[in-house]
Short mmCIF file of C-alpha atoms in Angstrom, two decimals:
data_model
loop_
_atom_site.label_atom_id
_atom_site.label_comp_id
_atom_site.label_asym_id
_atom_site.label_seq_id
_atom_site.Cartn_x
_atom_site.Cartn_y
_atom_site.Cartn_z
CA MET A 1 -95.55 62.30 57.49
CA THR A 2 -92.32 60.38 57.95
CA ALA A 3 -92.71 56.86 59.35
CA PRO A 4 -91.12 56.41 62.79
CA ARG A 5 -87.80 54.60 62.90
CA VAL A 6 -88.41 51.49 65.00
CA GLY A 7 -85.85 49.10 66.46
CA LEU A 8 -86.73 45.56 67.51
CA VAL A 9 -84.77 43.74 70.22
CA LEU A 10 -85.35 39.98 70.46
CA GLY A 11 -83.94 38.40 73.62
CA GLY A 12 -82.82 34.90 74.55
CA GLY A 13 -85.10 32.19 75.86
CA GLY A 14 -84.51 28.75 74.31
CA LEU A 15 -87.15 27.01 72.22
CA THR A 16 -90.01 28.51 74.20
CA GLY A 17 -88.35 31.88 73.61
CA THR A 18 -88.73 31.43 69.86
CA ALA A 19 -92.42 30.70 70.44
CA PHE A 20 -92.71 33.87 72.53
CA HIS A 21 -91.13 35.91 69.72
CA ALA A 22 -93.50 34.25 67.25
CA GLY A 23 -96.49 35.36 69.31
CA VAL A 24 -95.08 38.88 69.66
CA VAL A 25 -94.47 39.51 65.96
CA ALA A 26 -97.73 37.84 64.92
CA GLY A 27 -99.74 39.66 67.58
CA LEU A 28 -98.24 43.03 66.73
CA GLN A 29 -99.20 42.62 63.09
CA GLU A 30 -102.65 41.12 63.63
CA LEU A 31 -103.73 43.33 66.53
CA ALA A 32 -101.62 46.51 66.24
CA GLY A 33 -100.98 46.64 62.49
CA TRP A 34 -97.18 46.77 62.80
CA ASP A 35 -95.11 44.47 60.58
CA ALA A 36 -91.86 43.58 62.35
CA ARG A 37 -90.19 42.97 58.99
CA THR A 38 -90.11 46.76 58.56
CA ALA A 39 -87.97 47.31 61.68
CA ASP A 40 -85.11 49.69 60.94
CA LEU A 41 -82.80 47.70 63.22
CA VAL A 42 -83.17 44.19 64.59
CA VAL A 43 -80.99 42.96 67.47
CA GLY A 44 -81.10 39.21 68.13
CA THR A 45 -79.64 37.20 70.97
CA SER A 46 -79.78 33.40 71.19
CA ALA A 47 -83.41 32.43 70.45
CA GLY A 48 -83.89 36.00 69.26
CA SER A 49 -81.19 35.56 66.63
CA THR A 50 -83.22 32.88 64.82
CA SER A 51 -86.32 35.07 64.86
CA ALA A 52 -84.26 38.01 63.62
CA ALA A 53 -83.00 35.86 60.76
CA LEU A 54 -86.52 34.79 59.78
CA LEU A 55 -87.75 38.38 59.79
CA ARG A 56 -84.87 39.51 57.62
CA ALA A 57 -85.55 36.57 55.29
CA GLY A 58 -89.04 38.03 54.83
CA LEU A 59 -91.15 35.44 56.64
CA PRO A 60 -94.65 36.92 57.19
CA PRO A 61 -95.31 37.46 60.91
CA THR A 62 -98.45 35.30 60.89
CA ASP A 63 -96.36 32.38 59.64
CA PHE A 64 -94.24 32.53 62.80
CA VAL A 65 -97.13 31.13 64.83
CA ALA A 66 -98.11 28.66 62.10
CA ARG A 67 -94.54 27.36 62.22
CA MET A 68 -94.79 26.85 65.98
CA ARG A 69 -98.02 24.87 65.52
CA GLY A 70 -96.74 22.78 62.62
CA ALA A 71 -99.57 24.26 60.51
CA PRO A 72 -99.36 25.04 56.78
CA LEU A 73 -97.57 28.26 55.94
CA SER A 74 -98.82 30.97 53.64
CA GLU A 75 -97.65 30.84 50.04
CA PRO A 76 -94.93 33.47 50.65
CA GLY A 77 -93.92 31.67 53.85
CA GLU A 78 -93.71 28.33 52.10
CA ALA A 79 -91.55 29.88 49.40
CA ILE A 80 -89.10 31.05 52.08
CA LEU A 81 -89.10 28.09 54.47
CA GLY A 82 -90.29 25.18 52.34
CA SER A 83 -86.80 23.69 52.12
CA VAL A 84 -85.90 24.21 55.78
CA GLY A 85 -87.99 21.43 57.29
CA ARG A 86 -89.29 21.00 60.80
CA LEU A 87 -87.27 21.75 63.87
CA ARG A 88 -85.98 18.67 65.67
CA GLN A 89 -85.54 18.24 69.41
CA PRO A 90 -81.78 18.59 70.08
CA VAL A 91 -80.05 15.32 70.97
CA ARG A 92 -76.82 14.98 72.92
CA THR A 93 -74.08 13.17 71.03
CA GLY A 94 -71.89 12.46 74.06
CA ARG A 95 -71.12 13.48 77.61
CA PRO A 96 -69.45 16.84 78.27
CA ALA A 97 -65.82 16.67 79.36
CA LEU A 98 -65.44 17.46 83.06
CA ARG A 99 -63.20 20.49 82.58
CA PRO A 100 -63.85 24.20 82.02
CA SER A 101 -64.29 25.24 78.42
CA ALA A 102 -62.10 28.35 78.81
CA PRO A 103 -59.57 27.85 81.63
CA GLY A 104 -57.29 30.48 80.08
CA LEU A 105 -59.94 33.12 80.69
CA LEU A 106 -60.29 32.42 84.41
CA PRO A 107 -57.11 34.24 85.61
CA ALA A 108 -58.20 37.40 83.77
CA VAL A 109 -61.64 37.23 85.39
CA ALA A 110 -60.04 36.76 88.81
CA ARG A 111 -57.74 39.79 88.30
CA HIS A 112 -60.42 42.09 86.85
CA PRO A 113 -63.84 40.77 87.93
CA ARG A 114 -65.65 44.02 87.13
CA ARG A 115 -64.71 43.77 83.47
CA TYR A 116 -66.68 40.57 82.98
CA ARG A 117 -70.35 39.76 83.30
CA PRO A 118 -71.30 36.86 85.61
CA GLY A 119 -72.55 34.92 82.61
CA VAL A 120 -69.11 35.12 81.00
CA LEU A 121 -67.57 33.48 84.07
CA THR A 122 -70.26 30.80 83.92
CA ALA A 123 -69.52 30.16 80.25
CA ALA A 124 -65.80 29.85 80.98
CA LEU A 125 -66.35 27.42 83.87
CA LEU A 126 -68.84 25.14 82.13
CA PRO A 127 -67.53 22.29 79.97
CA GLU A 128 -68.03 22.49 76.23
CA GLY A 129 -71.46 21.27 75.22
CA THR A 130 -71.95 18.23 73.01
CA VAL A 131 -75.14 19.07 71.08
CA PRO A 132 -74.53 20.35 67.53
CA VAL A 133 -76.30 23.69 67.28
CA ASP A 134 -77.03 23.20 63.57
CA ALA A 135 -79.91 20.89 64.47
CA THR A 136 -81.58 23.74 66.32
CA ILE A 137 -81.28 26.48 63.73
CA SER A 138 -82.51 23.91 61.19
CA GLY A 139 -81.11 25.57 58.09
CA ILE A 140 -82.58 29.01 58.88
CA ALA A 141 -79.25 30.76 58.51
CA ASP A 142 -78.71 29.15 55.12
CA LEU A 143 -81.48 31.38 53.73
CA PHE A 144 -78.93 34.16 53.34
CA PRO A 145 -76.37 34.26 50.53
CA SER A 146 -74.99 37.38 52.26
CA TRP A 147 -75.64 39.48 55.33
CA PRO A 148 -79.10 41.16 55.29
CA ASP A 149 -79.19 44.59 53.70
CA ARG A 150 -81.13 46.14 56.59
CA PRO A 151 -79.26 46.60 59.89
CA THR A 152 -79.19 43.30 61.78
CA TRP A 153 -77.06 42.73 64.87
CA ILE A 154 -76.46 39.21 66.22
CA CYS A 155 -74.95 38.97 69.71
CA THR A 156 -72.41 36.39 70.89
CA VAL A 157 -69.67 36.00 73.50
CA CYS A 158 -66.11 35.06 72.56
CA LEU A 159 -64.77 32.33 74.87
CA GLU A 160 -61.17 33.29 74.20
CA ASP A 161 -61.33 36.73 75.82
CA GLY A 162 -64.83 37.03 77.33
CA SER A 163 -65.86 39.92 75.08
CA ARG A 164 -69.29 40.58 73.62
CA VAL A 165 -69.11 40.27 69.84
CA VAL A 166 -71.91 41.84 67.80
CA PHE A 167 -71.93 40.47 64.28
CA GLY A 168 -73.36 42.87 61.76
CA ARG A 169 -72.23 45.88 63.78
CA ASP A 170 -68.54 45.61 64.61
CA SER A 171 -67.60 42.14 63.34
CA ALA A 172 -68.32 40.29 60.12
CA THR A 173 -69.17 36.70 59.31
CA ASP A 174 -72.02 34.90 57.54
CA MET A 175 -75.49 34.50 59.04
CA ARG A 176 -75.08 30.77 59.53
CA HIS A 177 -72.09 31.15 61.84
CA ALA A 178 -73.45 34.22 63.63
CA VAL A 179 -76.84 32.68 64.43
CA SER A 180 -75.28 29.33 65.34
CA ALA A 181 -72.88 31.03 67.75
CA SER A 182 -75.60 33.18 69.29
CA CYS A 183 -77.65 30.03 70.01
CA ALA A 184 -74.75 28.01 71.46
CA ILE A 185 -75.81 27.72 75.11
CA PRO A 186 -72.64 26.91 77.12
CA GLY A 187 -72.48 23.42 78.56
CA TYR A 188 -75.27 22.27 76.21
CA PHE A 189 -74.40 23.22 72.63
CA GLN A 190 -70.96 23.01 71.08
CA PRO A 191 -69.19 26.38 70.74
CA VAL A 192 -68.99 27.76 67.19
CA ARG A 193 -65.59 28.60 65.75
CA ILE A 194 -65.41 31.81 63.73
CA GLU A 195 -61.97 32.69 62.37
CA GLY A 196 -60.43 30.28 64.86
CA ARG A 197 -62.12 31.76 67.93
CA ARG A 198 -64.89 29.98 69.86
CA HIS A 199 -68.17 31.84 70.28
CA VAL A 200 -71.16 31.02 72.48
CA ASP A 201 -74.60 32.37 73.37
CA GLY A 202 -74.70 36.18 73.56
CA GLY A 203 -77.13 35.81 76.45
CA MET A 204 -74.13 35.10 78.67
CA TRP A 205 -73.34 38.82 78.35
CA SER A 206 -76.94 40.03 78.49
CA THR A 207 -80.19 38.14 77.97
CA ASN A 208 -81.50 40.93 75.75
CA ASN A 209 -78.54 43.21 74.92
CA LEU A 210 -80.94 46.16 74.77
CA ASP A 211 -78.17 48.58 75.78
CA LEU A 212 -76.69 48.25 72.28
CA VAL A 213 -79.37 50.54 70.81
CA ALA A 214 -78.76 53.45 73.23
CA GLY A 215 -78.09 56.53 71.12
CA ALA A 216 -79.11 54.86 67.85
CA GLU A 217 -81.06 56.86 65.26
CA LEU A 218 -84.42 55.43 66.30
CA ASP A 219 -87.75 56.89 67.40
CA LEU A 220 -88.88 53.81 69.32
CA VAL A 221 -87.56 50.42 70.46
CA VAL A 222 -89.76 47.36 70.94
CA VAL A 223 -88.30 44.62 73.16
CA SER A 224 -89.48 41.01 73.11
CA ALA A 225 -88.15 39.59 76.39
CA PRO A 226 -89.25 35.99 77.01
CA MET A 227 -86.98 35.39 80.03
CA SER A 228 -88.07 38.50 81.91
CA THR A 229 -91.29 39.01 83.85
CA GLU A 230 -93.91 41.69 84.35
CA PRO A 231 -93.25 43.78 87.50
CA GLY A 232 -95.56 43.48 90.46
CA GLY A 233 -97.24 40.60 92.25
CA ALA A 234 -95.85 37.50 93.88
CA LEU A 235 -93.87 35.10 91.72
CA GLU A 236 -94.70 31.43 91.66
CA ARG A 237 -92.07 28.75 92.28
CA GLY A 238 -89.70 28.48 89.33
CA ALA A 239 -90.19 32.09 88.25
CA TRP A 240 -87.60 33.61 90.60
CA ALA A 241 -84.88 33.11 88.00
CA ARG A 242 -86.64 35.74 85.91
CA LEU A 243 -85.97 38.51 88.43
CA PRO A 244 -82.25 39.05 87.60
CA VAL A 245 -83.18 39.17 83.91
CA ARG A 246 -85.84 41.80 84.57
CA ARG A 247 -83.46 43.89 86.69
CA GLN A 248 -80.86 43.83 83.94
CA LEU A 249 -83.52 44.67 81.37
CA ASP A 250 -84.77 47.57 83.49
CA ARG A 251 -81.22 48.98 83.71
CA GLU A 252 -80.70 48.68 79.98
CA ALA A 253 -84.12 50.19 79.20
CA ALA A 254 -83.29 53.14 81.47
CA GLU A 255 -80.04 53.67 79.58
CA VAL A 256 -81.84 53.67 76.23
CA ARG A 257 -84.51 56.05 77.50
CA ARG A 258 -81.83 58.42 78.82
CA SER A 259 -80.45 58.55 75.29
CA GLY A 260 -83.83 59.87 74.14
CA ILE A 261 -85.45 56.72 72.73
CA PRO A 262 -88.79 55.45 74.11
CA VAL A 263 -88.85 51.73 74.93
CA LEU A 264 -91.85 49.35 74.80
CA VAL A 265 -91.23 46.02 76.55
CA VAL A 266 -93.24 42.85 76.01
CA GLN A 267 -92.55 40.36 78.80
CA PRO A 268 -94.56 37.52 80.36
CA ASP A 269 -97.17 38.19 83.01
CA ARG A 270 -98.33 35.51 85.45
CA GLU A 271 -100.79 33.98 82.99
CA LEU A 272 -98.15 33.63 80.31
CA ARG A 273 -95.46 32.44 82.75
CA GLU A 274 -97.68 29.52 83.71
CA VAL A 275 -98.00 28.49 80.08
CA MET A 276 -94.25 28.84 79.44
CA GLY A 277 -93.16 26.85 82.48
CA THR A 278 -89.46 26.37 83.20
CA ARG A 279 -88.40 23.94 80.44
CA THR A 280 -87.09 26.38 77.87
CA MET A 281 -85.81 23.66 75.51
CA SER A 282 -89.12 21.80 75.21
CA LEU A 283 -90.53 21.61 71.68
CA SER A 284 -93.95 20.57 72.97
CA ARG A 285 -94.47 23.95 74.68
CA ARG A 286 -94.01 26.05 71.57
CA ALA A 287 -97.56 26.00 70.17
CA PRO A 288 -99.32 26.92 73.46
CA VAL A 289 -96.68 29.55 74.27
CA ALA A 290 -97.09 31.23 70.87
CA ALA A 291 -100.89 31.34 71.25
CA ALA A 292 -100.67 32.65 74.81
CA THR A 293 -98.23 35.37 73.72
CA VAL A 294 -100.63 36.63 71.04
CA ALA A 295 -103.23 36.87 73.80
CA ARG A 296 -100.68 38.77 75.91
CA ILE A 297 -100.28 41.31 73.09
CA GLY A 298 -104.04 41.75 73.12
CA ARG A 299 -104.02 42.48 76.85
CA LEU A 300 -101.22 45.03 76.48
CA LEU A 301 -103.09 46.80 73.69
CA ALA A 302 -106.28 46.87 75.75
CA GLU A 303 -104.29 48.52 78.55
CA GLY A 304 -102.90 51.12 76.13
CA ARG A 305 -99.32 50.03 76.73
CA LEU A 306 -98.35 49.62 73.08
CA ALA A 307 -99.84 52.88 71.89
CA GLY A 308 -96.51 54.07 70.52
CA LEU A 309 -96.73 51.57 67.66
CA MET A 310 -100.22 52.58 66.50
#
């Protein structure tokens, strides 16, 4: 029997988003028996790009949670990440300039507003950030002497023309620049220059960029969506910002399903939202978020909602 071709989409979500992804990949291996390193295609955006890089570097899924906790890694994990060191809390190096980062893009957005996503306009209006993004990726991208052999797509937005740029699919660079650019939150991190053009967080186009896999040669897509929320029930204060993300995710999932590919979405429920909170760039939240996400995988399995992977 031929193994199903599985795609993995890892969305944006800051530092707590990386913890969410850690819990997802660890939980899926421990509880469902699926190793995310075997994914036939991995799509990473922002926080998801760092997790995509670690998977393609071969980091065992259980080590993702150990890394969030600051616990010892397995021997294979230590061999991969031993030289990377611990993640440091990003520190601003100066105040942002009080001018838009891409004023030249604004007339084009005004003339053709439907061509551009709202996040692209936001990125153009915000000043350039002052935090070096290298401190956040902490050497992860340096694990690759070349682009991964297995299909890996890293999503960014080009500030010069407002386009979505998908490295590994239709544009080429090294993993360090691609992951750095995908993590460069506008107004916070410095943009990343690639061949003279400034690139920022691909989440400004779409938090998850799930629509990219529509029509791909896949039998199933698993989505790890830390900024979305489970449908149903009243949302607590601070969780309303998740609704636009979920609506966008629902539209993209519908597009992928229309192309004939089933989609399994892992997104926070109320219990997990309370653990995650609203401070997405807080290092201190990573360990509890990772543990709570593993528990979330357990609940989804108990409900039979991840049966397609088993």
